[in-house]
Amino acid sequence: MKPSPRLAAALNIWPSYKARDFSEQVRNLFNDRAEAWGRNYKPQGKLTWRLHQFCSVLGEFASPPAEVLDFGCGTGHLAKHLGEHHYVLTACDLADQMIRTARRVFGDTDIKWKTLPAAWRHLPFVDRSFDAVVASSVLEYVGDLELVFGELARVLRDGGVLIFNVPNPKNGRRKREDWAKRMTRRAWIRRAVCTIPRVQRYLTYLGLSNNRFPLGEWEKRASRHGFQRMHAGHRSANRPLFLFAFQKNALTEHIGQRQAGSPV
């Protein structure tokens, strides 16, 4: 029996899937989680620490009332937290159910919410709209990373800061996840595990968490779009997620002009 197209695409069982299909898979993954996602941000929630980390790092580089874009905002908890610290927030996501939940919980008064099409190629913001962009566990799910870096550079003002976190390949948990991804490339293993719903969900997540690079590769890719890494003491080499802070170089206007990046 064949797995569903949705699961098959996430596991790369059918390698002919196009970029739009990948984005739709990501949207579906997070839409399915929209109603329950807010539990992660309760006072003792497993993701609450991210709110404080992003706010602390943002405060090092941009002071309120700086205009901030929360790219891949999910249910809006990070945007709400930053807004409570007097930043001016715009938040966008391609998961329409996530945006719908955010609007229901937090309203439309203090945050501008934007739903992106699954196959978006151009962010709905004019050039140099924001002083900062934050992206919490987003860039690992991006199908066209060059496009995203280019668009984030476009909507940032010169000297603006881009703050994002990504899976840290040096962490033990990430090494185990990479092992699981390699093992499930074998057809007979995929057929066996696809019968277990919980394992299906886990492998769907792993299949869509597509961008897992050495940390120096992230810096190299960002530098192509005029981003220079900001060196600060807020990162740990052993955590499951690695936090980057980049500043947009005011002298770089075109994609590809900067090729150099310092390895981590």
Short mmCIF file of C-alpha atoms in Angstrom, two decimals:
data_model
loop_
_atom_site.label_atom_id
_atom_site.label_comp_id
_atom_site.label_asym_id
_atom_site.label_seq_id
_atom_site.Cartn_x
_atom_site.Cartn_y
_atom_site.Cartn_z
CA MET A 1 0.00 0.00 0.00
CA LYS A 2 1.38 3.41 -0.97
CA PRO A 3 1.70 6.17 1.62
CA SER A 4 -0.31 9.33 1.08
CA PRO A 5 1.15 11.91 -1.35
CA ARG A 6 1.48 14.30 1.59
CA LEU A 7 3.64 11.91 3.58
CA ALA A 8 5.45 10.63 0.51
CA ALA A 9 6.55 14.11 -0.47
CA ALA A 10 7.83 14.82 3.03
CA LEU A 11 9.88 11.62 2.99
CA ASN A 12 11.16 12.25 -0.55
CA ILE A 13 9.62 8.96 -1.66
CA TRP A 14 8.65 10.62 -4.93
CA PRO A 15 11.71 12.75 -5.80
CA SER A 16 9.96 14.58 -8.64
CA TYR A 17 8.05 16.88 -6.28
CA LYS A 18 8.46 20.53 -7.21
CA ALA A 19 9.27 23.51 -4.99
CA ARG A 20 5.63 24.55 -4.77
CA ASP A 21 4.66 21.08 -3.57
CA PHE A 22 7.35 21.30 -0.90
CA SER A 23 5.99 24.64 0.33
CA GLU A 24 2.48 23.23 0.41
CA GLN A 25 3.73 20.33 2.51
CA VAL A 26 5.28 22.77 4.97
CA ARG A 27 2.05 24.76 5.10
CA ASN A 28 0.03 21.61 5.73
CA LEU A 29 2.39 20.45 8.45
CA PHE A 30 1.98 23.64 10.45
CA ASN A 31 -1.70 24.12 9.69
CA ASP A 32 -2.28 20.72 11.28
CA ARG A 33 -0.54 21.98 14.43
CA ALA A 34 -2.15 25.40 14.63
CA GLU A 35 -4.78 24.75 17.30
CA ALA A 36 -2.38 23.13 19.76
CA TRP A 37 0.76 25.16 18.99
CA GLY A 38 0.08 27.85 21.58
CA ARG A 39 0.57 25.34 24.39
CA ASN A 40 4.29 25.46 23.67
CA TYR A 41 4.37 29.08 24.82
CA LYS A 42 2.61 28.82 28.15
CA PRO A 43 4.66 30.02 31.17
CA GLN A 44 6.31 26.60 31.48
CA GLY A 45 6.00 25.67 27.80
CA LYS A 46 8.85 23.99 25.99
CA LEU A 47 9.33 26.91 23.57
CA THR A 48 8.79 29.84 25.93
CA TRP A 49 12.53 30.32 26.35
CA ARG A 50 12.76 31.32 22.69
CA LEU A 51 10.66 34.43 23.32
CA HIS A 52 13.12 35.72 25.88
CA GLN A 53 16.17 34.76 23.83
CA PHE A 54 15.01 36.54 20.68
CA CYS A 55 13.91 39.61 22.63
CA SER A 56 17.24 39.79 24.46
CA VAL A 57 19.32 39.49 21.30
CA LEU A 58 17.12 41.91 19.37
CA GLY A 59 17.60 44.44 22.17
CA GLU A 60 21.36 44.32 21.60
CA PHE A 61 21.00 45.60 18.04
CA ALA A 62 17.67 47.46 17.74
CA SER A 63 15.86 49.56 20.31
CA PRO A 64 12.08 50.09 20.53
CA PRO A 65 10.09 51.33 18.72
CA ALA A 66 12.05 49.69 15.87
CA GLU A 67 9.91 48.14 13.13
CA VAL A 68 10.27 44.35 13.16
CA LEU A 69 9.10 41.63 10.79
CA ASP A 70 8.41 38.22 12.34
CA PHE A 71 9.00 35.99 9.31
CA GLY A 72 7.25 32.66 9.76
CA CYS A 73 5.36 33.89 12.79
CA GLY A 74 3.27 30.80 13.46
CA THR A 75 0.63 31.52 16.09
CA GLY A 76 2.19 34.90 16.81
CA HIS A 77 3.59 34.42 20.30
CA LEU A 78 7.01 35.85 19.46
CA ALA A 79 5.43 38.82 17.68
CA LYS A 80 3.18 39.43 20.69
CA HIS A 81 6.11 39.19 23.10
CA LEU A 82 8.19 41.67 21.11
CA GLY A 83 5.20 43.98 20.82
CA GLU A 84 4.88 43.96 24.61
CA HIS A 85 8.45 45.28 24.66
CA HIS A 86 7.34 48.22 22.50
CA TYR A 87 8.58 47.08 19.11
CA VAL A 88 6.32 47.72 16.10
CA LEU A 89 5.42 44.32 14.67
CA THR A 90 4.43 42.91 11.31
CA ALA A 91 4.07 39.12 11.18
CA CYS A 92 3.74 36.79 8.18
CA ASP A 93 3.40 33.08 7.55
CA LEU A 94 2.29 30.78 4.75
CA ALA A 95 0.33 28.59 7.20
CA ASP A 96 -3.06 30.32 7.02
CA GLN A 97 -4.43 28.39 10.00
CA MET A 98 -1.55 29.63 12.12
CA ILE A 99 -2.34 33.22 11.14
CA ARG A 100 -6.03 32.67 11.80
CA THR A 101 -5.24 31.38 15.29
CA ALA A 102 -2.90 34.32 15.93
CA ARG A 103 -5.57 36.81 14.94
CA ARG A 104 -8.14 35.11 17.14
CA VAL A 105 -5.86 35.03 20.18
CA PHE A 106 -4.08 38.38 19.86
CA GLY A 107 -6.34 40.49 17.65
CA ASP A 108 -5.45 42.91 14.85
CA THR A 109 -4.82 46.08 16.82
CA ASP A 110 -1.13 45.88 17.68
CA ILE A 111 0.26 43.50 15.04
CA LYS A 112 -0.14 43.56 11.26
CA TRP A 113 -0.72 39.97 10.11
CA LYS A 114 0.04 38.80 6.57
CA THR A 115 -0.72 35.40 5.04
CA LEU A 116 1.71 34.40 2.29
CA PRO A 117 0.79 32.17 -0.66
CA ALA A 118 2.48 28.77 -0.52
CA ALA A 119 4.32 29.58 -3.76
CA TRP A 120 5.24 33.17 -2.85
CA ARG A 121 8.21 34.70 -4.68
CA HIS A 122 7.96 38.28 -3.44
CA LEU A 123 7.22 39.44 0.10
CA PRO A 124 4.31 41.93 0.24
CA PHE A 125 6.44 44.74 1.67
CA VAL A 126 8.24 47.64 0.02
CA ASP A 127 12.02 47.89 0.02
CA ARG A 128 13.65 48.86 3.33
CA SER A 129 10.49 48.48 5.40
CA PHE A 130 11.99 47.08 8.59
CA ASP A 131 14.76 47.67 11.09
CA ALA A 132 14.91 43.98 12.01
CA VAL A 133 13.67 40.57 10.91
CA VAL A 134 13.29 37.64 13.30
CA ALA A 135 12.68 34.05 12.20
CA SER A 136 12.28 31.36 14.85
CA SER A 137 12.82 27.82 13.49
CA VAL A 138 11.79 28.85 9.98
CA LEU A 139 14.71 28.75 7.57
CA GLU A 140 15.18 25.00 7.92
CA TYR A 141 11.79 24.58 6.18
CA VAL A 142 12.48 26.90 3.24
CA GLY A 143 12.51 25.42 -0.25
CA ASP A 144 14.45 28.26 -1.93
CA LEU A 145 16.85 29.67 0.63
CA GLU A 146 18.52 32.05 -1.83
CA LEU A 147 15.16 33.61 -2.62
CA VAL A 148 14.35 34.04 1.06
CA PHE A 149 17.69 35.60 1.97
CA GLY A 150 17.33 37.95 -1.00
CA GLU A 151 13.84 39.03 -0.01
CA LEU A 152 14.75 39.53 3.64
CA ALA A 153 17.70 41.66 2.56
CA ARG A 154 15.40 43.68 0.32
CA VAL A 155 12.86 44.51 3.04
CA LEU A 156 15.51 45.32 5.64
CA ARG A 157 16.86 48.84 5.96
CA ASP A 158 20.59 49.36 5.59
CA GLY A 159 22.20 48.41 8.86
CA GLY A 160 19.15 46.35 9.85
CA VAL A 161 19.53 43.07 11.70
CA LEU A 162 18.40 39.56 10.77
CA ILE A 163 18.07 37.16 13.72
CA PHE A 164 17.22 33.50 13.16
CA ASN A 165 17.84 30.07 14.64
CA VAL A 166 18.53 26.79 12.85
CA PRO A 167 19.24 23.18 13.86
CA ASN A 168 22.75 22.80 15.20
CA PRO A 169 24.39 19.79 13.49
CA LYS A 170 26.92 19.49 16.33
CA ASN A 171 24.19 18.73 18.85
CA GLY A 172 23.57 15.10 19.82
CA ARG A 173 19.84 15.24 19.13
CA ARG A 174 20.45 16.60 15.63
CA LYS A 175 22.97 13.84 14.94
CA ARG A 176 20.34 11.26 15.89
CA GLU A 177 17.81 12.96 13.62
CA ASP A 178 20.25 12.90 10.72
CA TRP A 179 20.79 9.20 11.32
CA ALA A 180 17.01 8.64 11.24
CA LYS A 181 16.76 10.53 7.93
CA ARG A 182 19.49 8.39 6.40
CA MET A 183 17.91 5.17 7.61
CA THR A 184 14.45 6.03 6.25
CA ARG A 185 15.83 6.53 2.75
CA ARG A 186 15.65 2.75 2.53
CA ALA A 187 12.33 1.77 0.98
CA TRP A 188 11.66 -1.23 3.19
CA ILE A 189 12.17 0.83 6.35
CA ARG A 190 9.85 3.55 5.07
CA ARG A 191 7.14 1.00 4.30
CA ALA A 192 7.42 -0.42 7.80
CA VAL A 193 7.39 2.84 9.76
CA CYS A 194 4.66 4.51 7.68
CA THR A 195 2.15 2.24 9.43
CA ILE A 196 2.79 3.96 12.80
CA PRO A 197 1.04 7.39 12.97
CA ARG A 198 3.40 8.91 15.53
CA VAL A 199 6.45 7.87 13.53
CA GLN A 200 4.78 9.19 10.37
CA ARG A 201 4.43 12.62 11.95
CA TYR A 202 8.02 12.60 13.17
CA LEU A 203 9.39 11.58 9.77
CA THR A 204 7.22 14.16 8.04
CA TYR A 205 8.86 16.80 10.23
CA LEU A 206 12.33 15.42 9.47
CA GLY A 207 11.62 15.24 5.75
CA LEU A 208 10.56 18.88 5.64
CA SER A 209 13.35 20.14 7.89
CA ASN A 210 15.37 20.35 4.73
CA ASN A 211 18.10 22.90 5.39
CA ARG A 212 20.53 21.39 7.86
CA PHE A 213 23.95 22.80 7.09
CA PRO A 214 27.21 23.21 8.95
CA LEU A 215 27.06 26.53 10.75
CA GLY A 216 29.71 28.04 8.50
CA GLU A 217 27.53 27.30 5.47
CA TRP A 218 24.73 29.46 6.88
CA GLU A 219 27.14 32.35 7.21
CA LYS A 220 28.43 31.82 3.68
CA ARG A 221 24.92 31.78 2.20
CA ALA A 222 23.81 34.85 4.14
CA SER A 223 26.92 36.77 3.10
CA ARG A 224 25.96 36.41 -0.58
CA HIS A 225 23.06 38.75 0.13
CA GLY A 226 24.95 41.44 1.97
CA PHE A 227 24.70 40.06 5.51
CA GLN A 228 27.60 40.22 7.93
CA ARG A 229 27.53 38.12 11.06
CA MET A 230 27.37 40.00 14.34
CA HIS A 231 29.65 38.47 16.94
CA ALA A 232 28.04 38.27 20.34
CA GLY A 233 28.29 36.05 23.40
CA HIS A 234 24.72 34.77 23.50
CA ARG A 235 25.17 31.50 21.58
CA SER A 236 26.07 28.02 22.75
CA ALA A 237 27.76 25.54 20.40
CA ASN A 238 26.04 22.61 22.10
CA ARG A 239 22.36 23.61 21.98
CA PRO A 240 19.92 21.92 19.57
CA LEU A 241 19.27 25.31 17.97
CA PHE A 242 21.98 27.78 16.98
CA LEU A 243 21.08 31.46 16.97
CA PHE A 244 22.56 33.79 14.36
CA ALA A 245 22.49 37.57 14.23
CA PHE A 246 23.42 39.22 10.92
CA GLN A 247 23.55 42.87 9.93
CA LYS A 248 22.68 44.06 6.44
CA ASN A 249 25.70 45.67 4.83
CA ALA A 250 24.70 49.11 3.58
CA LEU A 251 27.23 48.91 0.72
CA THR A 252 25.76 45.76 -0.85
CA GLU A 253 22.75 46.19 -3.09
CA HIS A 254 22.69 43.14 -5.36
CA ILE A 255 22.49 39.44 -4.72
CA GLY A 256 25.81 37.72 -5.14
CA GLN A 257 28.10 40.72 -4.70
CA ARG A 258 29.43 39.35 -1.43
CA GLN A 259 30.81 35.84 -1.65
CA ALA A 260 33.09 35.67 1.38
CA GLY A 261 31.98 34.30 4.73
CA SER A 262 33.98 33.53 7.85
CA PRO A 263 33.59 29.90 8.91
CA VAL A 264 32.24 29.18 12.35
#
